[in-house]
XYZ file of C-alpha atoms in Angstrom:
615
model
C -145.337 -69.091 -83.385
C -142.425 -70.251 -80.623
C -143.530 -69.800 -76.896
C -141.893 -65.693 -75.974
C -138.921 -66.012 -74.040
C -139.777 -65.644 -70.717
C -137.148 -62.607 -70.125
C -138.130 -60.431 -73.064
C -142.320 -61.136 -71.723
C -140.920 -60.103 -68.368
C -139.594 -56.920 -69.172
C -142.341 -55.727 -71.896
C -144.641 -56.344 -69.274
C -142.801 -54.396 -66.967
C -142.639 -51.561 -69.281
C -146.170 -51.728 -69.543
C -146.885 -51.363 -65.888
C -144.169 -48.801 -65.621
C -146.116 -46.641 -68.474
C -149.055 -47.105 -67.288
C -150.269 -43.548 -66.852
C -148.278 -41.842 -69.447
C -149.612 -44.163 -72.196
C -153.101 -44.073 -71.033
C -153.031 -40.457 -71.523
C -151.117 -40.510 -74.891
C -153.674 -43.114 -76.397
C -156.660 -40.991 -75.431
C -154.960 -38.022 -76.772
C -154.427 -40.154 -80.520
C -158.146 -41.896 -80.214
C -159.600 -38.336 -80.129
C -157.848 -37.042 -82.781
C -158.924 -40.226 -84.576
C -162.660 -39.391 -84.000
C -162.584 -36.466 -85.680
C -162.352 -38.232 -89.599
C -160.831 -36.563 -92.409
C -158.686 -33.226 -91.101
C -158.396 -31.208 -94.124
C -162.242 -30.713 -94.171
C -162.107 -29.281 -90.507
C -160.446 -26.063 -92.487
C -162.902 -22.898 -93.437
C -162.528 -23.078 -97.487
C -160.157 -20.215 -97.340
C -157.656 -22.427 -95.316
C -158.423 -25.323 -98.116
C -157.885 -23.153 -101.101
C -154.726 -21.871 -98.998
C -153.484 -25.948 -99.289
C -154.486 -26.582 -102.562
C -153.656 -23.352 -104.664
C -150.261 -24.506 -106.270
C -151.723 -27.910 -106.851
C -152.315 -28.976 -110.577
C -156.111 -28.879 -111.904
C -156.473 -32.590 -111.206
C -155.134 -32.456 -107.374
C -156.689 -29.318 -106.756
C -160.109 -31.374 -107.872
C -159.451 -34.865 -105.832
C -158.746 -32.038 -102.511
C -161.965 -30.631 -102.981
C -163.734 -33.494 -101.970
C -163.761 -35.292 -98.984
C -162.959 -39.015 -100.774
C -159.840 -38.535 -102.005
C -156.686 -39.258 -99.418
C -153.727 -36.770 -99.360
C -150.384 -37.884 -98.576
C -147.813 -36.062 -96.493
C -144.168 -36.172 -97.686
C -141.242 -34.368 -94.758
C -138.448 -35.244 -96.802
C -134.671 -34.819 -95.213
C -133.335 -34.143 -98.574
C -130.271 -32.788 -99.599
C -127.911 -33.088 -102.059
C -124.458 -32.690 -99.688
C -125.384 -35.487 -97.860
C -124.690 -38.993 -99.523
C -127.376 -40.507 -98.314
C -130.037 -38.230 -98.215
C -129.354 -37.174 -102.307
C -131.194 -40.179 -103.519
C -134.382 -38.507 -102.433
C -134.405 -35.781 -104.939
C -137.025 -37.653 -106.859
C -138.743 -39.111 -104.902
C -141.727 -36.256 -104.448
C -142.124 -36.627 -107.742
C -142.294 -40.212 -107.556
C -144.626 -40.550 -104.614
C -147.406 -37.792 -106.524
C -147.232 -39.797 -109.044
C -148.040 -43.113 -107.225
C -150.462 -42.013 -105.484
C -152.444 -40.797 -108.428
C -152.319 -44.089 -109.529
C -154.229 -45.397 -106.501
C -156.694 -42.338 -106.740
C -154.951 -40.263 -103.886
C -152.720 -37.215 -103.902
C -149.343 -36.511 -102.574
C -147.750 -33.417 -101.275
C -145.020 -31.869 -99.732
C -145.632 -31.036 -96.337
C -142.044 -29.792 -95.071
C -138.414 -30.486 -95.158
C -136.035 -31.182 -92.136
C -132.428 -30.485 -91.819
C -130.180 -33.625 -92.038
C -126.664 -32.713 -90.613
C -123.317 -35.399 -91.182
C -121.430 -36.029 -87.923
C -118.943 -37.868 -90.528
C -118.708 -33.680 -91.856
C -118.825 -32.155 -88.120
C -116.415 -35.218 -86.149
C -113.988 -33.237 -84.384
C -115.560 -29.975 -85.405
C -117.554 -27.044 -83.710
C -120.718 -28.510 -85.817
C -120.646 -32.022 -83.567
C -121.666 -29.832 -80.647
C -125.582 -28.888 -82.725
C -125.688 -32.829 -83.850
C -127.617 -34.304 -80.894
C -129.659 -31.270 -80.760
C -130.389 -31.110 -84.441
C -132.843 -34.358 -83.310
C -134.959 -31.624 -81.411
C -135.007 -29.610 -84.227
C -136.132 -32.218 -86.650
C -138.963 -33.242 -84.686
C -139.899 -29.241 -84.296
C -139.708 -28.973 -87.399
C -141.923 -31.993 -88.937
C -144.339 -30.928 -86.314
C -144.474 -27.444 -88.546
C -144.956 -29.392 -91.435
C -147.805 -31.498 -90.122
C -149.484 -28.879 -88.459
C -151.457 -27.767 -91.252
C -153.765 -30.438 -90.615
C -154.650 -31.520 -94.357
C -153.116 -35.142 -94.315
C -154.530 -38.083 -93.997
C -150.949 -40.244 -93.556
C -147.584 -39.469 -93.439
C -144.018 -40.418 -95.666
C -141.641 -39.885 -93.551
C -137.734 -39.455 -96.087
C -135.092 -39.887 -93.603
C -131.856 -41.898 -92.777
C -129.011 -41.077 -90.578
C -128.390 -40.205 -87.223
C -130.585 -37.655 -85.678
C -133.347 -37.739 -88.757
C -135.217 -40.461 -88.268
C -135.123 -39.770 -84.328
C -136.517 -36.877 -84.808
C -139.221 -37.952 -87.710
C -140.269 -40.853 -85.165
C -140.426 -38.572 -81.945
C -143.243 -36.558 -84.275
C -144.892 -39.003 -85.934
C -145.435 -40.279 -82.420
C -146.810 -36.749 -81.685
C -149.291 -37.104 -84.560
C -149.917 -40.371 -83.706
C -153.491 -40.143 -85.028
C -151.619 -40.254 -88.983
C -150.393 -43.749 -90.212
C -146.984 -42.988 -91.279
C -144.796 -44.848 -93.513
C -140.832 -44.652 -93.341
C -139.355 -44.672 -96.479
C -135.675 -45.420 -96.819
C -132.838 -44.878 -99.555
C -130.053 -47.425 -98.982
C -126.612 -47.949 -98.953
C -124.289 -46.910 -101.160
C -122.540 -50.030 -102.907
C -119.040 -51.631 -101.054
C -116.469 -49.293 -101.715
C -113.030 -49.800 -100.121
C -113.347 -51.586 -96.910
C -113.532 -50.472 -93.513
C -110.679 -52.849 -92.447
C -108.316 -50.502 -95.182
C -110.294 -47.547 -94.273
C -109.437 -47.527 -90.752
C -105.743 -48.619 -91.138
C -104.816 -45.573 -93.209
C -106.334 -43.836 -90.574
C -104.119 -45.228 -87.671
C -101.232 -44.766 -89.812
C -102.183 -41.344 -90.702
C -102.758 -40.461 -86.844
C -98.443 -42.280 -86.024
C -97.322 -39.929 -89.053
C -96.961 -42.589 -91.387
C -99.555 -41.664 -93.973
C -100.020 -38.531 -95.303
C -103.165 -36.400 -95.689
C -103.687 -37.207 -99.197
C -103.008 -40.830 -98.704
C -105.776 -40.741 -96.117
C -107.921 -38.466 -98.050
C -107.749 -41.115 -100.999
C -108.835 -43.680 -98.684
C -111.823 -41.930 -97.317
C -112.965 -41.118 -100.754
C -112.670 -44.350 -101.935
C -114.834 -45.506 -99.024
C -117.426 -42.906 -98.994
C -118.182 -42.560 -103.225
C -121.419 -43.014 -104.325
C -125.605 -41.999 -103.466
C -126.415 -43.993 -100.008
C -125.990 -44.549 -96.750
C -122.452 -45.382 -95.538
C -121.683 -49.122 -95.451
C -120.432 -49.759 -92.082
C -122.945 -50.273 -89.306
C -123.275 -47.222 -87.484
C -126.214 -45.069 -86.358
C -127.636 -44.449 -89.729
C -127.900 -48.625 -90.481
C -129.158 -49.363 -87.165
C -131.780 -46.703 -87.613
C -133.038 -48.477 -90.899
C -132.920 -51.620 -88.995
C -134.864 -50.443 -86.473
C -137.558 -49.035 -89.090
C -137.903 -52.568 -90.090
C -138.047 -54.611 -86.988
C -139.797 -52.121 -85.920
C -142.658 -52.482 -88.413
C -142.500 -48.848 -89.789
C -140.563 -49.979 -93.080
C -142.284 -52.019 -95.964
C -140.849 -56.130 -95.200
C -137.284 -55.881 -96.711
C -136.778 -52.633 -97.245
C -134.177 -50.939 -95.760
C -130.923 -51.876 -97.128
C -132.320 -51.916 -101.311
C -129.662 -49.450 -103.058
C -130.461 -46.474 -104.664
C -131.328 -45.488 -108.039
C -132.141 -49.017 -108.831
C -135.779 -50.927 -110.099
C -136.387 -52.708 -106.927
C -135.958 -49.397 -104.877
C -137.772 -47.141 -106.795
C -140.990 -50.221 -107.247
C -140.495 -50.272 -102.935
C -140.856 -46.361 -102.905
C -144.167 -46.813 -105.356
C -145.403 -49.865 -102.971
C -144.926 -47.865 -99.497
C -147.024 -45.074 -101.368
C -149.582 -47.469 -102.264
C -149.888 -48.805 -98.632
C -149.966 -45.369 -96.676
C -152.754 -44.877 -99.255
C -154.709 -48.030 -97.768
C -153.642 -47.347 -94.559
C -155.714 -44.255 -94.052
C -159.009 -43.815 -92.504
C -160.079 -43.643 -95.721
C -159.490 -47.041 -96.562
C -160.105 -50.588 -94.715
C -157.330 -51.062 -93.007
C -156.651 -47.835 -90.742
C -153.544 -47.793 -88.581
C -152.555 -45.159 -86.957
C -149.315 -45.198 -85.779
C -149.307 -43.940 -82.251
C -151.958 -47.386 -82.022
C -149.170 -49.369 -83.967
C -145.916 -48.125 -82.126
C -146.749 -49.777 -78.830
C -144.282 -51.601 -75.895
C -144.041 -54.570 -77.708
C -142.839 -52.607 -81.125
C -140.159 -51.102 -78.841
C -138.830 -54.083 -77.321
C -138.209 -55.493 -80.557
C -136.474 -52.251 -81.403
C -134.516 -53.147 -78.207
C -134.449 -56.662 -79.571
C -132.908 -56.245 -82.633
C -129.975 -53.400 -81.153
C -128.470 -55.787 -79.201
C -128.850 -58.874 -82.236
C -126.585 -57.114 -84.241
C -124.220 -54.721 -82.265
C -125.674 -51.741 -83.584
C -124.828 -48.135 -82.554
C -124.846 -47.344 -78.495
C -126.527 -43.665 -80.133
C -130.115 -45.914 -80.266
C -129.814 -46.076 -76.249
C -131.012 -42.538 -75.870
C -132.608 -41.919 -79.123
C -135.385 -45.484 -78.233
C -135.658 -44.153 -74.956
C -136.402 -40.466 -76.260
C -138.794 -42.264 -79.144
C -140.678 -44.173 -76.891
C -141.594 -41.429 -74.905
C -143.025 -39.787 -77.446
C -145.554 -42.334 -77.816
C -145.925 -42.257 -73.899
C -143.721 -45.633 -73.280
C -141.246 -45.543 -70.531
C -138.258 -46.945 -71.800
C -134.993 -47.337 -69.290
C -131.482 -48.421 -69.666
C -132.233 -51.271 -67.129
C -134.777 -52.793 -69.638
C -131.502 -52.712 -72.262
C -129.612 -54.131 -69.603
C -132.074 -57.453 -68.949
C -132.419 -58.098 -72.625
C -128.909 -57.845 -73.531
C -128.352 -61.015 -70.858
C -130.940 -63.012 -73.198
C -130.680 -61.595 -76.964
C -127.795 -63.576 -78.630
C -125.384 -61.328 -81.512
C -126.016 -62.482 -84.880
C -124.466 -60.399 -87.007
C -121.048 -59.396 -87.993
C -120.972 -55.546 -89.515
C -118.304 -53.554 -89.312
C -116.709 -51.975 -86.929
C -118.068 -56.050 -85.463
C -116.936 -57.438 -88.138
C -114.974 -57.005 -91.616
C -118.656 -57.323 -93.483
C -120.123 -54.329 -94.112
C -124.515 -53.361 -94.468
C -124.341 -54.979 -97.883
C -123.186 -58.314 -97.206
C -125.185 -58.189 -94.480
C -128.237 -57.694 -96.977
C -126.976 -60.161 -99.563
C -126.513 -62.844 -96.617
C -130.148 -62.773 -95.585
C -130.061 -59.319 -94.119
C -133.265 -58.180 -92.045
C -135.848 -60.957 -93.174
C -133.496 -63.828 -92.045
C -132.590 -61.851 -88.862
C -136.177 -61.363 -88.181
C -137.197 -64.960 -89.322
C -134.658 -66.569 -86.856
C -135.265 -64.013 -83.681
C -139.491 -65.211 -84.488
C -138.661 -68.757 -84.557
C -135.845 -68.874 -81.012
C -139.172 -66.771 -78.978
C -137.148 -63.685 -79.072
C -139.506 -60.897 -80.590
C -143.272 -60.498 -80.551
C -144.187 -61.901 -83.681
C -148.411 -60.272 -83.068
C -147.535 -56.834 -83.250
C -149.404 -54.856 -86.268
C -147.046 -53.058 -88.728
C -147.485 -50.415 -91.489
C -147.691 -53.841 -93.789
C -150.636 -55.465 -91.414
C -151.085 -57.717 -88.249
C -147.853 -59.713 -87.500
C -144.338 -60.150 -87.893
C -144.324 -63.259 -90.459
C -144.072 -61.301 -93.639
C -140.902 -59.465 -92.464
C -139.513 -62.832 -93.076
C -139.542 -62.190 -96.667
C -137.173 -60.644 -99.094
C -138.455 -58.642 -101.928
C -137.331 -58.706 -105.666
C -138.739 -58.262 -109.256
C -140.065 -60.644 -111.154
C -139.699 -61.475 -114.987
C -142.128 -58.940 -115.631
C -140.864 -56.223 -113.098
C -143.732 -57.050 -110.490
C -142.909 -56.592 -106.939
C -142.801 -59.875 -105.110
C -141.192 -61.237 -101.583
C -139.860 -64.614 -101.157
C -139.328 -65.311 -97.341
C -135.583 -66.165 -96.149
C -135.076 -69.505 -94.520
C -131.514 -69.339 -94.330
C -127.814 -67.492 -94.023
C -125.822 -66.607 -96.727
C -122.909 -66.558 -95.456
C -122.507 -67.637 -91.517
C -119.376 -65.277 -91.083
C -121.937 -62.473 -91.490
C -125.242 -63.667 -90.687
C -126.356 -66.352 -88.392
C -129.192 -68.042 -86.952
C -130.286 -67.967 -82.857
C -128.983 -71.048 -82.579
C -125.427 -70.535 -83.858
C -125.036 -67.007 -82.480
C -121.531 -65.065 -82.634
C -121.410 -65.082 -79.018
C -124.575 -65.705 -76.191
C -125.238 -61.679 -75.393
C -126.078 -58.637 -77.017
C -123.146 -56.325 -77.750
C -124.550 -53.310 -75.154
C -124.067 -53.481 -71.628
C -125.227 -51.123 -69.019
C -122.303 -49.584 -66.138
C -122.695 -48.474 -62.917
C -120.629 -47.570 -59.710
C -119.751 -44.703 -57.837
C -118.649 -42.704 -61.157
C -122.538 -42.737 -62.350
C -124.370 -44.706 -64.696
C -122.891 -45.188 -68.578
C -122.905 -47.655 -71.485
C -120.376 -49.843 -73.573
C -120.740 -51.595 -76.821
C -118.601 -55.017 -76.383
C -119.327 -56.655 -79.639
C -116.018 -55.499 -81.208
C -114.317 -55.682 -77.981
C -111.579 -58.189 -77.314
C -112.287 -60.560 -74.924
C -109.009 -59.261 -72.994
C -110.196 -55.674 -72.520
C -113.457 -56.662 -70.933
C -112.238 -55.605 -67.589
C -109.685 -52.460 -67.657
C -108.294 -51.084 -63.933
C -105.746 -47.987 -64.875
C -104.773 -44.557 -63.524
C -107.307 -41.981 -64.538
C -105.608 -39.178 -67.235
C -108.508 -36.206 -67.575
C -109.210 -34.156 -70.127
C -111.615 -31.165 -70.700
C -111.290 -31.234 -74.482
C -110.948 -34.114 -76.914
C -107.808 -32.161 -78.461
C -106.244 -32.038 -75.360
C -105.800 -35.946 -75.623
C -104.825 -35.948 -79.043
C -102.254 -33.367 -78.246
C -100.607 -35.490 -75.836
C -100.689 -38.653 -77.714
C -98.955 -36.295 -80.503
C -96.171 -35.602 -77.877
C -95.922 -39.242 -76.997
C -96.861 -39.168 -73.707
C -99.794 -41.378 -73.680
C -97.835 -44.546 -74.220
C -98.620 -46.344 -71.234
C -101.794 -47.898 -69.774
C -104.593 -45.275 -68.795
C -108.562 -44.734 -68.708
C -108.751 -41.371 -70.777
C -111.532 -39.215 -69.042
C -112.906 -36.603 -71.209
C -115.805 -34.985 -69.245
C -117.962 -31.767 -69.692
C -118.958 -33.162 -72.426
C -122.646 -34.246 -71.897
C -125.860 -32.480 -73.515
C -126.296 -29.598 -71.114
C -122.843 -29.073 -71.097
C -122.157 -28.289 -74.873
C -124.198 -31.074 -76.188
C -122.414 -34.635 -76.131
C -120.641 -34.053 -79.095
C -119.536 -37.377 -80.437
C -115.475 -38.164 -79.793
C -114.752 -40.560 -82.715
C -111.818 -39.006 -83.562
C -110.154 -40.343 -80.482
C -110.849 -43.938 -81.818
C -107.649 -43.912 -83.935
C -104.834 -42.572 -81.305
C -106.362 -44.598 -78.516
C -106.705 -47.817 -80.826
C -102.909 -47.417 -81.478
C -102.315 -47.520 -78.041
C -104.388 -50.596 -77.804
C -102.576 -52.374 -80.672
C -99.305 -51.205 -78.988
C -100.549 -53.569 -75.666
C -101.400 -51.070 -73.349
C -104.273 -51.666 -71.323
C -106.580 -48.346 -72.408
C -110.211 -47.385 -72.243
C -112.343 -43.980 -72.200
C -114.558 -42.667 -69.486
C -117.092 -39.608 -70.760
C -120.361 -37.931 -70.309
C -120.196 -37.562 -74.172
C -121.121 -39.806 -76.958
C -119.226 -41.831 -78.781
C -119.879 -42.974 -82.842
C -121.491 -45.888 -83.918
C -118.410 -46.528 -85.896
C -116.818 -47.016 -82.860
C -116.278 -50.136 -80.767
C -113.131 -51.609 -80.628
C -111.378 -49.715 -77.201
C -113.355 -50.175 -73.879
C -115.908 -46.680 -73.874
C -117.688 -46.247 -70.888
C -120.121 -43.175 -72.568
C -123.007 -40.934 -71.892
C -122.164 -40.754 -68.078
C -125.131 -39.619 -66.472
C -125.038 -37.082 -64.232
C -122.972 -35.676 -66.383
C -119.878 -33.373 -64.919
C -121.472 -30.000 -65.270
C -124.472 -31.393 -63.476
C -122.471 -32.514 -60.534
C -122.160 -35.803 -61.523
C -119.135 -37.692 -60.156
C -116.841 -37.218 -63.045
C -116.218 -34.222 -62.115
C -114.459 -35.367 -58.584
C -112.077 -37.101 -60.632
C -108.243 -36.066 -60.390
C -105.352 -36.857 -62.627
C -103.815 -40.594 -61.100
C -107.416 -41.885 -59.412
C -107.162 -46.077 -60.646
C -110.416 -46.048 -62.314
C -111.949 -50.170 -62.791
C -114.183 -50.740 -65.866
C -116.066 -53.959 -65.789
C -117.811 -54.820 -68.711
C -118.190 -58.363 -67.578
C -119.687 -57.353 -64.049
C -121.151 -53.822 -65.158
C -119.183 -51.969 -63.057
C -117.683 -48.307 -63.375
C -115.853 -47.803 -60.155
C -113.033 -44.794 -59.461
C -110.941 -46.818 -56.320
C -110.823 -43.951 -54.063
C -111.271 -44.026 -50.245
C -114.913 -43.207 -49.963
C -114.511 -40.600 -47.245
C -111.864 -38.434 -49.462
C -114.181 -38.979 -52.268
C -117.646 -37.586 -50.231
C -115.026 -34.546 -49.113
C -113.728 -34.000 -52.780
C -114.738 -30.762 -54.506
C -116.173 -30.759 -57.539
C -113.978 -29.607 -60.406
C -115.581 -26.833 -62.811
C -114.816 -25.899 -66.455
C -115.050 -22.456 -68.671
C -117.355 -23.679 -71.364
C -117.772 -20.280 -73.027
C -115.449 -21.124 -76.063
C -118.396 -23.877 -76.968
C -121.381 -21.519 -76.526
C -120.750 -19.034 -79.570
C -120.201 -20.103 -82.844
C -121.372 -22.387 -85.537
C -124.679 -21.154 -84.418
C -124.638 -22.526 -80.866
C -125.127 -19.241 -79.403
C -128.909 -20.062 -80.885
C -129.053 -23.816 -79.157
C -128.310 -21.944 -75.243
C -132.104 -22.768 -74.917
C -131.942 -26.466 -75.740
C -128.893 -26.781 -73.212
C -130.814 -25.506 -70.475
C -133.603 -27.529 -71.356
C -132.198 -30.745 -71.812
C -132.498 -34.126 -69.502
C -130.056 -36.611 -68.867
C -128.527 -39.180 -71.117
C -130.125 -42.037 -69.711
C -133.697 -40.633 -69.843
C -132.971 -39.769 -73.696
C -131.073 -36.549 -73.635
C -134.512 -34.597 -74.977
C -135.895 -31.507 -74.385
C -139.021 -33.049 -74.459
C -141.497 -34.519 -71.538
C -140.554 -35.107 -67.860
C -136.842 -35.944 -67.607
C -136.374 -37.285 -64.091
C -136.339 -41.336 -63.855
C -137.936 -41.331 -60.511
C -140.954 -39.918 -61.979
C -141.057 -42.044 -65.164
C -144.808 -43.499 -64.658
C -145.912 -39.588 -65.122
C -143.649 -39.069 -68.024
């Protein structure tokens, strides 16, 4: 194994230090649970017959006794969503592996799994970031019952596996498996995708041209192709060590997915306390497992959405996690892929090219991740250098990757796309925010233009529909943060503002809100924390301030004389219109509730960053 590099020891140590307390606590919490053996036979016998009364003669048998492990399943299925549909089976599947292996399997609980492709734009965006809370809530209900002895955890895009992690962390005492579904196969690319969509948003396409498009890029069971939150969670699985090695981007309905589903059942099975090789996965999911999380964000540009939902993970498992610890390892962690919206490739060239066990293989061998952290697979990192595929006789075998595919895609540490991860951390007298630059052009690193605000995202697609956006700007759209009415994403300002952009004006957007992980190519200064309704500075703002973002310095400054801007008011907005509706009359609570972006935007756990060694 290659010496660590001394930047990514330096900060997991720090991490360590800084979480101290909080993971002391958490581990003692998980070790006691551990003590206590097998949980279903803690229950009086009418709380066991409760659990096993629908069960078929045989289960009903193997839960009688105290030998016989029983699998959890919280599935996220439904069949609206194209990548959560493939997991219709799968229960089905999974009870019938595990009876193979003398273990049973049941369904513990579903989750909801929302589509902020369905709710862009749309009174549903403002429940998306919250729906995270929810899950977690909600696979707590599931495990509650106390009968399991490890976890499947069915769950892909954005907020779902979030949530699924954030409690599986609070039953940390479980081992839990995540099980993935893939990608759909390459439909019409993202490069024609997102053209129709400019020319759609000038007037020069019409709805059913664009409708065509979208259709023909979104068609099939899986995950979307391009590399937004959903992929980057499945990467994160992976290099995380909560996936099988290879795993997450196998299509659906196929052999070698369905033999990967039957394997994962077989290890959660082994992975019990019932077996030899017990690993709990509040033990597993330590500092180290979250650096590489960190670790493998910034390798391949993946979605700026993973900066609060690591941060809100980690602290489930009592790991203090800050945007400053993004910030160091994005100076060291070189970009190695090319996925759209980085790239014209999308998550299935990137598989075909060497995918996750080359990108693990070549992060092990340039020092960059801890290679001796234990995974749902066993001790180390090596065999998440290895690919899986069939055999001749339908076996399940994995052969490791020593190379790239295809460099345009895929490279090695020492032939990165460019030195730096693609996520850089902003500061200055406007608050702190974030910016993907991996799809950036190298001219737009550094915008200075007068400020044009906005209290609504239609508000600046209004105006560029009356043409009076065709200059240079910074677009500030503010109240738009989590307590606010809950950092809806703003992807639908990608296409007029990238118009502007391709038109040579110097633009960029300023906002407490979120932007998609689709998104890249404008300068996006996003999740401003405080956020405006929480006094934060945005909210001093005023129509014709010169606003400077630095990506290349980190800087997020509004040029203002510093004694008008300590005697500015703040500027408030009637939110009302946001709280009723769509059910967000019900999610009041979570607003008030909520922390800040930059301590993970969760209801969950202390939220202020001063006191993060007591989180």
């Amino acid at each position: 194994m290659n010496t660590l590099h001394p930047v990514v020891a330096e900060v997991t140590q720090r991490i360590v230090e800084r979480s101290r307390h909080s993971r002391g606590a958490y581990l003692a919490r998980i070790d006691e649970a551990c003590s206590k053996g097998v949980y279903r036979h803690r229950l009086g016998c009418s709380n066991l017959a409760h659990a096993f009364a629908a069960s078929s003669d045989a289960d009903k048998s193997a839960l009688r006794g105290k030998v016989t492990p029983n699998v959890g399943i919280v599935t996220a299925y439904n069949d609206m969503l194209s990548a959560h549909q493939p997991y219709e089976p799968y229960p089905q599947q999974i009870r019938e592996a595990a009876r193979l292996v003398g273990a049973v399997a049941q369904v513990a609980g579903g989750v909801p799994a929302m589509c902020d492709g369905i709710t862009q734009g749309r009174a549903g965006m403002e429940l998306s970031l919250f729906s995270r809370e929810v899950i977690a809530m909600a696979t707590a209900v599931a495990l509650s019952h106390d009968t399991y002895d490890a976890a499947l955890m069915l769950g892909i895009c954005d907020k779902i596996v979030p949530g699924l992690v954030t409690a599986a962390l609070s039953f940390g005492h479980l081992p839990t498996i995540f099980v993935p579904a893939g990608p759909m196969p390459s439909g019409l690319s993202n490069d024609k995708k997102s053209k129709v969509r400019q020319s759609y948003a000038e007037g020069k396409a019409t709805r059913e041209d664009l409708l065509e498009a979208e259709a023909g890029a979104y068609h099939a069971p899986g995950t979307c192709t391009f590399y937004g939150t959903a992929n980057s969670n499945q990467m994160l699985m992976e290099i995380m060590g909560l996936h099988l090695p290879g795993a997450s981007f196998v299509s659906p309905n196929t052999p070698l997915r369905e033999a990967l589903t039957r394997a994962a059942v077989y290890r959660a099975v082994a992975i019990t306390a019932l077996g030899n090789e017990f690993t709990p996965v509040g033990r597993m999911v330590d500092e180290r497992t979250i650096v590489n999380g960190v670790i493998g964000l910034h390798a391949t540009g993946g979605s700026t959405n993973q900066l609060m939902h690591l941060v809100a993970m980690a602290r489930a498992g009592g790991i203090v996690l800050t945007l400053e610890d993004f910030d160091a390892l994005s100076a060291v962690v070189p970009l190695l892929a090319r996925v759209y919206p980085n790239g014209s490739a999308d998550v299935n060239h990137f598989h075909h090219a060497g995918g996750m066990p080359f990108l693990i293989g070549t992060l092990l061998d340039a020092g960059l991740l801890h290679g001796d952290v234990r995974t749902v697979w066993g001790e180390g990192m090596a065999a998440y250098r290895c690919m899986p595929t069939l055999d001749g006789d339908g076996k399940l075998v994995w052969n490791e990757v020593t190379a790239s595919a295809n460099l345009d895609v895929l490279r090695p540490a020492t032939e990165p796309f460019r030195p730096d991860g693609g996520l850089r951390v902003l500061k200055g007298n406007l608050g702190v925010s974030v910016i993907k630059v991996s799809s950036m052009p190298a001219d737009r690193m550094v915008i200075e233009a007068p400020a044009v605000i906005f209290h609504e995202q239609e508000e600046l697609q209004a105006a560029f529909s009356r043409g009076e956006l065709d200059r240079d700007f910074v677009a500030v759209v503010r109240f738009q943060g989590p307590k606010a009415i809950g950092m809806p994403e703003l992807h639908k300002l990608t296409p007029p503002l990238g118009i502007l952009q391709e038109r040579g004006h110097r633009v960029a957007l300023v906002t407490d809100g979120r932007m998609s992980g689709a998104s890249g190519k404008v300068p996006a200064a996003i999740h401003v924390t405080p956020e405006a309704i929480d006094a934060g500075p945005l909210g001093k703002l005023r129509d014709g301030d010169i606003i400077r973002l630095d990506a290349i310095n980190g800087t997020l400054e509004a040029k203002v004389d510093a004694a008008e801007w300590a005697a500015r008011e703040q500027v408030h907005a009637d939110l009302s219109s946001h709280h009723v509706g769509m059910g967000r009359e019900l999610f009041a609570c979570l607003r008030n509730a909520v922390g800040s972006a930059d301590t993970g935007a969760t209801i969950f756990g202390k939220h202020d960053r001063h006191h993060a060694a007591d989180a």
